Coordinates of C-alpha atoms and ligand atoms in Angstrom, one line a residue:
M1 CA 0.0 0.0 0.0
A2 CA 1.5 3.3 -1.1
K3 CA 1.4 6.9 0.2
G4 CA 0.4 6.3 3.7
G5 CA -2.6 4.2 3.0
Q6 CA -4.2 6.6 0.6
E7 CA -6.3 5.3 -2.2
L8 CA -8.2 6.4 -5.3
V9 CA -11.8 5.3 -5.8
Y10 CA -14.6 5.8 -8.2
C11 CA -18.4 5.6 -7.7
S12 CA -21.3 6.4 -10.0
L13 CA -24.5 7.4 -8.3
G14 CA -26.2 7.6 -11.7
G15 CA -25.4 6.8 -15.3
A16 CA -24.1 3.2 -15.0
G17 CA -26.5 0.8 -16.6
E18 CA -28.6 3.6 -17.9
I19 CA -28.4 6.5 -20.3
G20 CA -29.1 9.7 -18.5
M21 CA -28.8 11.0 -14.9
N22 CA -25.0 11.0 -14.8
L23 CA -23.4 11.6 -11.4
N24 CA -19.8 10.4 -11.0
L25 CA -17.7 10.6 -7.9
F26 CA -13.9 10.3 -7.5
G27 CA -12.5 10.0 -4.1
Y28 CA -9.0 10.1 -2.6
G29 CA -7.8 9.5 0.8
K30 CA -7.6 6.9 3.4
P31 CA -10.5 4.5 3.4
G32 CA -13.4 6.1 5.2
E33 CA -11.8 9.5 4.9
Y34 CA -12.0 10.2 1.3
K35 CA -12.3 13.7 -0.1
W36 CA -14.6 13.7 -3.2
I37 CA -15.2 15.5 -6.4
I38 CA -18.5 15.1 -8.4
V39 CA -18.2 14.9 -12.1
D40 CA -21.5 16.0 -13.8
I41 CA -24.9 16.0 -12.1
G42 CA -27.7 15.3 -14.6
V43 CA -31.2 14.2 -15.0
T44 CA -33.2 11.7 -16.9
F45 CA -36.6 12.1 -18.4
S46 CA -39.5 10.1 -17.3
D47 CA -41.7 8.0 -19.6
D48 CA -45.5 8.1 -19.4
N49 CA -45.5 5.4 -16.6
I50 CA -45.2 7.8 -13.7
P51 CA -48.1 10.3 -13.8
G52 CA -47.1 13.9 -13.4
I53 CA -43.3 13.2 -13.3
E54 CA -41.2 14.6 -16.1
V55 CA -37.7 14.7 -14.5
I56 CA -35.8 12.1 -12.5
L57 CA -32.7 12.8 -10.6
P58 CA -30.0 10.8 -8.9
N59 CA -30.4 10.4 -5.1
P60 CA -27.4 12.4 -3.8
E61 CA -27.8 11.3 -0.2
F62 CA -24.5 9.5 0.1
I63 CA -22.4 12.6 -0.8
A64 CA -24.9 15.2 0.6
N65 CA -24.5 13.5 4.1
Q66 CA -20.8 14.3 4.0
K67 CA -20.7 17.6 2.1
E68 CA -17.8 18.8 4.2
N69 CA -15.7 16.2 2.3
L70 CA -16.9 17.4 -1.1
L71 CA -14.4 19.6 -2.9
G72 CA -16.4 20.7 -5.8
I73 CA -18.6 19.8 -8.8
V74 CA -16.8 19.7 -12.1
L75 CA -19.0 19.8 -15.2
T76 CA -18.0 18.4 -18.6
H77 CA -20.8 19.8 -20.9
A78 CA -24.2 21.3 -20.7
H79 CA -26.5 18.5 -21.8
E80 CA -29.4 17.9 -19.4
D81 CA -28.1 14.4 -18.6
H82 CA -24.9 16.0 -17.2
V83 CA -26.1 19.3 -15.7
G84 CA -29.9 19.1 -15.4
A85 CA -29.9 18.3 -11.7
I86 CA -27.5 21.0 -10.6
A87 CA -29.9 23.7 -9.3
H88 CA -32.1 21.1 -7.6
L89 CA -29.4 19.3 -5.8
W90 CA -26.9 22.0 -5.2
P91 CA -28.6 23.3 -2.0
M92 CA -27.9 19.9 -0.4
L93 CA -24.2 20.1 -1.5
E94 CA -23.1 23.7 -1.3
C95 CA -19.8 23.5 -3.0
P96 CA -18.0 25.3 -5.9
I97 CA -19.0 24.4 -9.4
Y98 CA -16.5 24.5 -12.3
A99 CA -17.6 24.9 -15.9
T100 CA -16.5 26.2 -19.2
P101 CA -18.2 29.5 -20.4
F102 CA -21.2 28.1 -22.3
T103 CA -21.9 25.4 -19.8
A104 CA -21.7 28.0 -17.0
A105 CA -24.1 30.3 -18.9
I106 CA -26.6 27.4 -19.0
V107 CA -26.1 26.5 -15.4
K108 CA -26.5 30.2 -14.3
E109 CA -29.9 30.2 -16.1
K110 CA -30.9 27.1 -14.1
F111 CA -30.1 28.7 -10.8
K112 CA -31.9 31.9 -11.8
E113 CA -35.1 29.9 -12.6
K114 CA -34.8 28.4 -9.0
K115 CA -34.2 31.8 -7.6
I116 CA -30.8 30.7 -6.1
N117 CA -28.0 33.3 -6.1
I118 CA -25.2 31.1 -7.1
G119 CA -22.7 34.0 -7.2
S120 CA -19.0 33.1 -6.8
Y121 CA -19.7 29.5 -6.2
L122 CA -19.9 29.1 -10.0
K123 CA -16.4 29.3 -11.4
I124 CA -15.7 29.7 -15.1
V125 CA -12.8 27.6 -16.4
K126 CA -11.3 28.4 -19.8
L127 CA -11.3 25.8 -22.7
G128 CA -8.3 23.6 -22.1
G129 CA -8.0 25.0 -18.5
N130 CA -7.1 23.5 -15.2
V131 CA -8.7 23.1 -11.8
K132 CA -6.9 21.9 -8.6
L133 CA -9.1 20.5 -6.0
G134 CA -7.3 18.8 -3.1
A135 CA -5.4 15.8 -4.5
F136 CA -7.1 16.2 -7.8
D137 CA -5.4 18.1 -10.6
I138 CA -7.9 18.4 -13.3
D139 CA -7.1 19.3 -16.9
Y140 CA -10.0 20.1 -19.3
V141 CA -9.4 18.3 -22.6
T142 CA -11.3 19.6 -25.6
L143 CA -13.3 16.9 -27.4
T144 CA -16.1 17.0 -29.9
H145 CA -19.8 16.0 -29.4
S146 CA -23.1 17.5 -30.2
I147 CA -23.1 20.6 -28.1
L148 CA -20.8 23.6 -27.6
E149 CA -17.7 23.0 -25.4
P150 CA -17.6 19.3 -24.8
N151 CA -14.8 18.4 -22.4
G152 CA -13.1 15.3 -21.2
L153 CA -11.3 15.6 -17.9
A154 CA -7.8 14.3 -17.3
I155 CA -7.7 13.9 -13.6
T156 CA -4.2 13.5 -12.2
T157 CA -3.9 12.1 -8.7
P158 CA -1.0 10.7 -6.6
E159 CA -2.2 7.2 -7.7
G160 CA -2.2 7.9 -11.4
V161 CA -4.3 9.6 -14.1
V162 CA -7.9 9.0 -14.9
L163 CA -9.4 10.2 -18.2
H164 CA -13.1 10.8 -17.7
T165 CA -14.2 11.2 -21.3
A166 CA -17.8 12.1 -20.7
D167 CA -19.7 12.3 -24.1
W168 CA -17.6 12.5 -27.2
K169 CA -17.1 11.4 -30.7
I170 CA -14.4 12.3 -33.2
D171 CA -15.5 15.0 -35.5
E172 CA -13.0 16.1 -38.0
D173 CA -15.0 19.2 -38.8
P174 CA -17.2 20.1 -35.9
L175 CA -18.1 23.5 -37.5
I176 CA -18.0 25.4 -34.3
G177 CA -15.3 25.1 -31.7
E178 CA -12.0 23.2 -31.8
K179 CA -11.4 19.7 -33.0
T180 CA -10.6 16.9 -30.6
D181 CA -7.3 17.6 -28.8
V182 CA -5.4 14.6 -30.1
K183 CA -2.1 16.1 -29.0
K184 CA -3.1 16.2 -25.3
L185 CA -4.8 12.7 -25.5
T186 CA -1.7 11.1 -27.0
E187 CA 0.5 12.8 -24.5
L188 CA -1.6 11.4 -21.7
G189 CA -1.4 8.0 -23.2
K190 CA 2.4 8.2 -23.4
K191 CA 2.7 9.2 -19.8
G192 CA 0.3 6.3 -18.8
V193 CA -3.3 6.4 -18.0
L194 CA -4.5 4.3 -15.0
A195 CA -8.2 4.3 -15.8
M196 CA -10.6 5.6 -18.6
V197 CA -14.3 6.2 -17.7
C198 CA -15.9 6.2 -21.2
D199 CA -19.1 6.8 -23.1
S200 CA -20.8 3.5 -24.2
T201 CA -23.8 4.9 -26.0
N202 CA -22.9 3.8 -29.6
I203 CA -20.8 0.8 -28.9
F204 CA -23.0 -1.3 -31.2
N205 CA -22.4 1.1 -34.2
L206 CA -19.8 0.1 -36.7
G207 CA -17.7 2.7 -38.4
S208 CA -17.5 6.2 -37.1
S209 CA -20.2 8.6 -36.1
G210 CA -19.5 11.2 -38.8
S211 CA -19.1 15.0 -38.8
E212 CA -21.5 17.8 -38.5
R213 CA -20.1 18.9 -41.8
L214 CA -22.0 15.9 -43.5
V215 CA -25.3 17.3 -42.1
R216 CA -24.6 20.7 -43.5
T217 CA -24.1 19.2 -46.9
G218 CA -27.0 16.8 -46.5
L219 CA -29.4 19.5 -45.4
L220 CA -28.4 21.8 -48.3
T221 CA -29.0 19.0 -50.8
V222 CA -32.5 18.3 -49.3
L223 CA -33.7 21.8 -48.7
E224 CA -32.7 23.4 -52.0
K225 CA -35.2 21.1 -53.7
M226 CA -38.1 22.0 -51.3
K227 CA -41.0 24.2 -52.1
N228 CA -43.4 25.8 -49.5
R229 CA -42.7 26.0 -45.8
I230 CA -39.7 24.1 -44.3
V231 CA -39.9 23.1 -40.6
I232 CA -36.8 21.6 -39.1
T233 CA -36.6 20.1 -35.6
S234 CA -33.5 19.2 -33.7
F235 CA -32.1 19.5 -30.2
A236 CA -31.9 23.1 -29.3
S237 CA -28.5 22.6 -27.6
N238 CA -26.8 21.5 -30.8
V239 CA -25.7 24.9 -31.8
A240 CA -23.5 23.7 -34.8
R241 CA -26.8 22.2 -36.2
M242 CA -28.6 25.6 -35.5
E243 CA -25.8 27.4 -37.3
T244 CA -26.1 24.9 -40.2
V245 CA -29.8 25.8 -40.5
F246 CA -29.1 29.5 -40.7
K247 CA -26.3 29.0 -43.3
V248 CA -28.2 26.7 -45.5
A249 CA -31.3 28.9 -45.3
E250 CA -29.2 31.9 -46.4
K251 CA -27.8 29.9 -49.3
I252 CA -31.3 29.1 -50.7
G253 CA -32.7 32.6 -50.0
R254 CA -34.8 31.9 -46.9
H255 CA -35.1 33.4 -43.5
V256 CA -34.9 31.5 -40.3
C257 CA -37.5 31.7 -37.5
L258 CA -36.7 30.0 -34.2
V259 CA -39.8 28.4 -32.6
G260 CA -40.0 27.2 -29.0
R261 CA -38.6 28.6 -25.7
S262 CA -35.4 26.6 -25.5
M263 CA -34.5 27.2 -29.1
N264 CA -34.6 30.9 -28.5
R265 CA -32.9 30.6 -25.1
I266 CA -29.9 28.6 -26.5
Y267 CA -29.6 31.0 -29.4
E268 CA -29.3 33.9 -26.9
L269 CA -26.9 32.1 -24.6
A270 CA -24.7 31.0 -27.6
R271 CA -24.6 34.6 -28.8
Q272 CA -23.7 35.9 -25.4
C273 CA -20.7 33.4 -25.3
N274 CA -19.6 34.8 -28.8
Y275 CA -20.9 31.9 -30.9
L276 CA -23.3 32.4 -33.8
Q277 CA -21.8 35.8 -34.6
D278 CA -21.9 35.7 -38.4
I279 CA -25.5 34.6 -39.1
K280 CA -28.5 36.6 -40.2
V281 CA -30.9 37.7 -37.5
P282 CA -33.8 35.3 -37.1
I283 CA -37.4 36.5 -37.7
D284 CA -39.9 36.6 -34.9
V285 CA -42.5 33.8 -35.2
R286 CA -45.4 36.4 -35.1
D287 CA -43.8 38.3 -38.0
S288 CA -43.2 35.1 -40.0
K289 CA -46.9 35.1 -41.0
K290 CA -46.4 38.1 -43.3
M291 CA -43.6 36.2 -45.2
P292 CA -44.2 34.2 -48.3
K293 CA -44.2 30.5 -47.4
N294 CA -41.3 29.6 -49.7
K295 CA -39.1 32.2 -47.9
M296 CA -39.1 30.5 -44.5
V297 CA -37.3 27.9 -42.6
F298 CA -38.7 27.3 -39.0
L299 CA -36.2 25.7 -36.6
C300 CA -38.4 24.1 -33.9
T301 CA -38.1 22.4 -30.5
G302 CA -39.8 19.0 -29.9
S303 CA -37.6 16.6 -31.9
Q304 CA -38.5 13.8 -29.4
G305 CA -42.2 14.5 -29.7
E306 CA -42.4 16.2 -26.3
Q307 CA -46.1 17.1 -25.8
R308 CA -45.7 20.7 -24.9
A309 CA -42.9 21.6 -27.3
A310 CA -43.5 23.4 -30.6
L311 CA -43.5 20.5 -33.0
A312 CA -46.2 18.5 -31.3
R313 CA -48.4 21.6 -31.2
I314 CA -47.7 22.3 -34.8
A315 CA -48.6 18.7 -35.6
N316 CA -51.9 18.7 -33.7
G317 CA -52.9 22.2 -35.0
T318 CA -52.7 24.1 -31.7
H319 CA -49.6 26.2 -32.2
P320 CA -50.8 29.8 -32.1
D321 CA -48.4 31.1 -34.8
L322 CA -47.5 28.3 -37.1
H323 CA -49.9 26.4 -39.3
L324 CA -48.8 23.9 -41.9
E325 CA -50.6 23.0 -45.1
K326 CA -50.4 20.3 -47.8
D327 CA -47.0 20.1 -49.5
D328 CA -45.2 21.9 -46.6
N329 CA -42.1 20.0 -45.3
V330 CA -41.0 18.7 -41.9
I331 CA -37.4 17.5 -41.3
F332 CA -36.3 15.6 -38.3
S333 CA -32.6 16.4 -38.0
S334 CA -32.4 14.2 -35.0
R335 CA -32.4 10.7 -33.8
I336 CA -35.4 8.9 -32.2
I337 CA -34.4 8.2 -28.6
P338 CA -35.6 4.7 -27.7
G339 CA -38.8 5.0 -25.8
N340 CA -40.1 8.0 -27.8
E341 CA -41.0 6.0 -30.9
K342 CA -44.8 5.9 -30.2
R343 CA -45.4 9.7 -29.8
L344 CA -43.0 10.5 -32.6
Y345 CA -44.7 8.1 -35.1
K346 CA -47.9 9.8 -34.1
I347 CA -46.5 13.1 -35.1
F348 CA -45.2 11.6 -38.4
N349 CA -48.6 10.2 -39.0
D350 CA -50.4 13.4 -38.2
F351 CA -48.3 15.2 -40.8
S352 CA -48.6 12.5 -43.4
K353 CA -52.4 12.6 -43.0
S354 CA -52.3 16.3 -44.0
E355 CA -50.0 15.5 -47.0
I356 CA -47.1 17.2 -45.4
N357 CA -43.8 15.7 -46.4
V358 CA -41.8 14.2 -43.5
L359 CA -38.1 13.5 -43.8
S360 CA -36.0 11.8 -41.0
E361 CA -32.6 10.1 -40.7
E362 CA -34.4 7.0 -41.9
N363 CA -34.5 8.5 -45.5
S364 CA -31.8 11.2 -45.7
M365 CA -28.4 12.2 -44.5
I366 CA -29.7 14.9 -42.1
H367 CA -28.4 13.8 -38.7
V368 CA -25.2 12.5 -37.2
S369 CA -24.8 11.1 -33.6
G370 CA -22.8 12.9 -31.0
H371 CA -21.4 9.6 -29.5
P372 CA -18.5 7.5 -30.5
A373 CA -19.1 4.5 -32.8
R374 CA -16.4 1.7 -32.8
E375 CA -13.9 3.3 -35.1
D376 CA -14.0 6.5 -32.9
L377 CA -13.6 4.3 -29.8
K378 CA -10.6 2.4 -31.4
K379 CA -8.8 5.7 -31.9
M380 CA -9.4 6.8 -28.4
Y381 CA -8.1 3.4 -27.0
S382 CA -5.1 3.7 -29.2
W383 CA -4.2 7.1 -27.8
I384 CA -5.0 6.5 -24.2
K385 CA -4.2 2.8 -23.7
P386 CA -5.8 2.7 -20.2
K387 CA -5.0 0.0 -17.7
I388 CA -8.6 0.0 -16.4
L389 CA -11.7 0.7 -18.4
I390 CA -15.0 1.7 -16.7
P391 CA -17.9 1.9 -19.3
V392 CA -20.6 4.3 -18.4
H393 CA -23.4 6.1 -20.3
G394 CA -25.0 2.9 -21.5
E395 CA -27.7 0.4 -20.6
Q396 CA -26.5 -3.0 -19.3
R397 CA -26.2 -4.4 -22.8
H398 CA -24.1 -1.4 -24.0
M399 CA -21.8 -1.7 -21.0
A400 CA -21.4 -5.5 -21.5
E401 CA -20.5 -5.0 -25.1
H402 CA -18.1 -2.2 -24.2
I403 CA -16.3 -4.6 -21.8
N404 CA -15.9 -7.1 -24.6
F405 CA -14.6 -4.3 -26.9
A406 CA -12.1 -3.1 -24.3
K407 CA -10.7 -6.7 -23.9
E408 CA -10.2 -6.7 -27.7
M409 CA -8.3 -3.4 -27.4
G410 CA -6.0 -5.0 -24.8
V411 CA -7.3 -3.3 -21.7
K412 CA -6.1 -5.4 -18.7
F413 CA -8.9 -4.5 -16.3
P414 CA -12.3 -3.7 -17.9
I415 CA -14.8 -3.4 -15.1
K416 CA -18.5 -3.3 -15.3
V417 CA -19.7 -1.1 -12.4
S418 CA -23.2 -0.7 -11.0
N419 CA -24.5 2.5 -9.5
G420 CA -23.6 2.8 -5.8
E421 CA -20.5 0.6 -6.0
I422 CA -17.3 2.1 -4.8
I423 CA -14.4 0.8 -6.9
R424 CA -10.8 1.2 -5.7
L425 CA -8.8 2.0 -8.8
A426 CA -5.4 2.1 -7.0
P427 CA -3.3 1.0 -5.4
G428 CA -3.5 -2.7 -6.3
E429 CA -5.8 -4.4 -8.7
P430 CA -9.2 -2.6 -9.1
Q431 CA -12.0 -4.0 -7.0
V432 CA -15.3 -3.1 -5.4
V433 CA -14.6 -2.2 -1.8
D434 CA -18.0 -0.8 -0.7
K435 CA -21.6 -0.3 -1.7
V436 CA -23.4 3.0 -0.8
T437 CA -26.9 4.4 -1.1
W438 CA -28.0 5.4 -4.5
G439 CA -31.3 5.6 -6.3
R440 CA -33.7 8.0 -7.9
V441 CA -35.6 11.0 -6.8
Y442 CA -38.5 12.7 -8.7
L443 CA -39.1 16.2 -9.4
D444 CA -42.8 16.6 -8.8
G445 CA -43.9 20.1 -9.7
K446 CA -41.4 22.1 -7.5
V447 CA -40.8 19.3 -4.9
L448 CA -38.3 16.5 -4.8
I449 CA -39.9 13.2 -3.7
D450 CA -38.7 9.7 -3.2
N451 CA -39.6 7.1 -5.8
D452 CA -41.5 5.1 -3.3
S453 CA -43.4 8.2 -2.1
Q454 CA -47.0 7.8 -0.9
V455 CA -47.9 10.8 -3.1
L456 CA -47.1 8.7 -6.2
K457 CA -48.8 5.6 -4.9
E458 CA -52.0 7.7 -4.4
R459 CA -51.7 9.4 -7.8
R460 CA -51.2 6.1 -9.6
N461 CA -54.1 4.6 -7.7
M462 CA -56.3 7.6 -8.5
A463 CA -55.2 7.6 -12.2
A464 CA -56.1 3.9 -12.6
N465 CA -59.1 3.5 -10.3
G466 CA -60.7 6.9 -9.6
Y467 CA -61.5 8.6 -6.3
M468 CA -64.4 8.7 -3.9
E469 CA -64.8 11.0 -0.8
I470 CA -67.5 10.6 1.8
T471 CA -68.1 13.1 4.6
V472 CA -70.3 12.0 7.5
L473 CA -71.6 14.6 9.9
I474 CA -72.0 13.4 13.5
S475 CA -73.7 15.4 16.2
K476 CA -72.7 15.7 19.8
N477 CA -75.0 13.0 20.9
G478 CA -73.7 10.5 18.4
E479 CA -76.3 10.8 15.7
I480 CA -75.8 11.2 12.0
K481 CA -76.9 14.6 10.8
N482 CA -78.1 15.2 7.3
N483 CA -77.1 13.0 4.4
P484 CA -73.5 12.1 3.9
I485 CA -71.7 14.3 1.3
I486 CA -70.5 12.1 -1.5
T487 CA -67.9 13.0 -4.2
L488 CA -67.0 10.6 -7.0
K489 CA -64.3 11.3 -9.6
G490 CA -63.2 9.2 -12.5
I491 CA -65.4 6.3 -11.8
P492 CA -67.4 4.8 -14.8
L493 CA -71.1 3.8 -14.2
I494 CA -73.8 2.6 -16.4
E495 CA -76.7 5.1 -16.8
E496 CA -79.2 3.4 -14.4
D497 CA -76.5 3.2 -11.7
E498 CA -75.4 6.8 -12.2
S499 CA -78.7 8.4 -10.7
E500 CA -78.9 5.7 -7.9
I501 CA -75.3 5.5 -6.8
E502 CA -75.5 8.3 -4.2
Y503 CA -78.7 6.7 -2.6
D504 CA -77.0 3.3 -2.6
L505 CA -73.8 4.7 -1.0
E506 CA -76.0 6.6 1.6
D507 CA -77.6 3.3 2.5
V508 CA -74.3 1.6 2.9
V509 CA -73.0 4.5 5.2
M510 CA -76.1 4.5 7.3
D511 CA -76.2 0.6 7.7
T512 CA -72.5 0.6 8.5
C513 CA -72.8 3.3 11.1
K514 CA -75.7 1.6 12.8
T515 CA -73.2 -1.2 13.8
F516 CA -71.0 1.3 15.7
N517 CA -71.4 3.5 18.7
L518 CA -70.7 6.8 17.2
N519 CA -70.0 8.4 20.5
N520 CA -67.2 6.0 21.2
S521 CA -64.1 7.7 19.7
K522 CA -62.0 4.5 20.2
Q523 CA -64.2 2.9 17.5
E524 CA -63.4 5.7 15.1
K525 CA -60.6 4.2 13.2
N526 CA -62.4 0.9 12.9
L527 CA -65.5 2.7 11.7
I528 CA -63.6 4.6 9.0
D529 CA -61.9 1.3 7.7
T530 CA -65.3 -0.5 7.6
L531 CA -66.9 2.4 5.8
K532 CA -64.0 2.5 3.3
S533 CA -64.2 -1.2 2.6
N534 CA -68.0 -1.4 2.3
C535 CA -68.3 1.6 0.0
R536 CA -65.4 0.4 -2.1
K537 CA -67.2 -2.9 -2.4
L538 CA -70.4 -1.3 -3.6
I539 CA -68.5 0.6 -6.3
N540 CA -66.6 -2.5 -7.3
D541 CA -69.9 -4.3 -7.7
K542 CA -71.3 -1.6 -9.9
S543 CA -68.3 -0.6 -12.0
G544 CA -65.5 -3.1 -11.5
K545 CA -63.3 -0.4 -10.1
K546 CA -61.8 -0.2 -6.6
P547 CA -61.3 3.6 -6.2
L548 CA -59.1 5.5 -3.7
V549 CA -61.5 6.3 -0.8
N550 CA -61.3 9.1 1.6
I551 CA -63.8 9.1 4.6
N552 CA -64.2 12.2 6.8
L553 CA -66.0 12.0 10.1
V554 CA -67.0 15.6 11.1
R555 CA -68.2 16.1 14.7
F556 CA -70.0 19.2 15.6
Ligands
LIG1 ZN1 -23.9 15.0 -24.1
LIG2 ZN1 -24.8 12.4 -22.0

């Protein structure tokens, strides 16, 4: 054991075995006395299975409980799966945050929305810059991806260097920003890299992921042939893609209109950070109506079919400013993220029904991925030659395949990690040394709740089975006054039952109450439970539903 029993450990609290919600921890120190850094703190988006929940965050309990040992949060890039949780979880962590200018601008907005004054806790790092936090000497390494300012982190510690790649691919011509810093990566490899924590998203894709340049050429070929309106949808955060839309539109004599809140927000932030300086000013969506339809390109949010985003509203005809007609064109310059197929195909079908042309990556070269395919990965492995490989940013099947791939690349210790496992990277052979609390918390409106919260159980129950509330008024001398007040919500009934149900429930309430002494408060809980079960039984007999029931006993 070296250096007075100090060791270097890694733990993911989110992002291993799943795509999204990345939260990585690196620790250094004696066992049980580690000082930590967090790398990225993202969210994942909910599917329709959890009513009312859109955003899911990693449970930070393990690190929040020892925030005095937390040196800082280091952010790699501004995608939601890497920064989305920051403003929600920071109040539990209260440590400095490090980010390059564009990422910092996005993060600042998030704190502003939460009304948190982040002030000097947010520290801006220049591209290719360095941050020293305790035993961690962190170099930002410029990579290419599908957003401005994607960075890997070369983390030097007394036990060796870790390259945390975060999200990347190799783009020979990223259009905006620098190319991959191959020089730095090869230098790191030559000095020796203990471990690489690496993106697994596209491990099943052969070849390389391709350059944003290909999309610019592809979109020009497609757009110059088009008549009438052109609507393009893509991720707002892909600013190179946004610039492409502006450049291509200019070439074919059209104006660009940005539709949707995040598209306009990213445009403003990118401009503030000195990107998008030589493009024509976009036209306001309200003014676009005065323009001839063959003079416009609309760049819209909603490429994943998000219900409240611009594209879904255009598709269902509820967008206030943009209406499409026969022979207009809609282009999906994006990938269908697994899980979103159903709602996206609905949008495709809505447009097709109205004889609007739909183009997607299925039939044109109008999108490239931001994650490394196998040829990209081969290059990275040849530069870095890590001793240990930890695949992250993948479902179980991606991570398993990445392990096989790393073995082929000659990596001595490829390790499949699970969220919550603490892996000692050095000294000695890497191994799991502990397991800690991890999990998911949900953002429910403005409130963070546990995934086993009673609130969700009730909401699921109501959503599936409906709701019934009965209020019984009991006088001082233990008699029922007036009729019980009955409310039914979301319970199906056939017509004959509908007019009778309240009377039937009243009878059940009265009959049940007769069997109790209403003056005896010790019997109250029992009475409530019996009323619940008897009323629910009646509803179940009539409708086949077992609603959530609430009984109020009001004494006066
Ligand atoms: Zn990303
Ligand atoms: Zn990501």
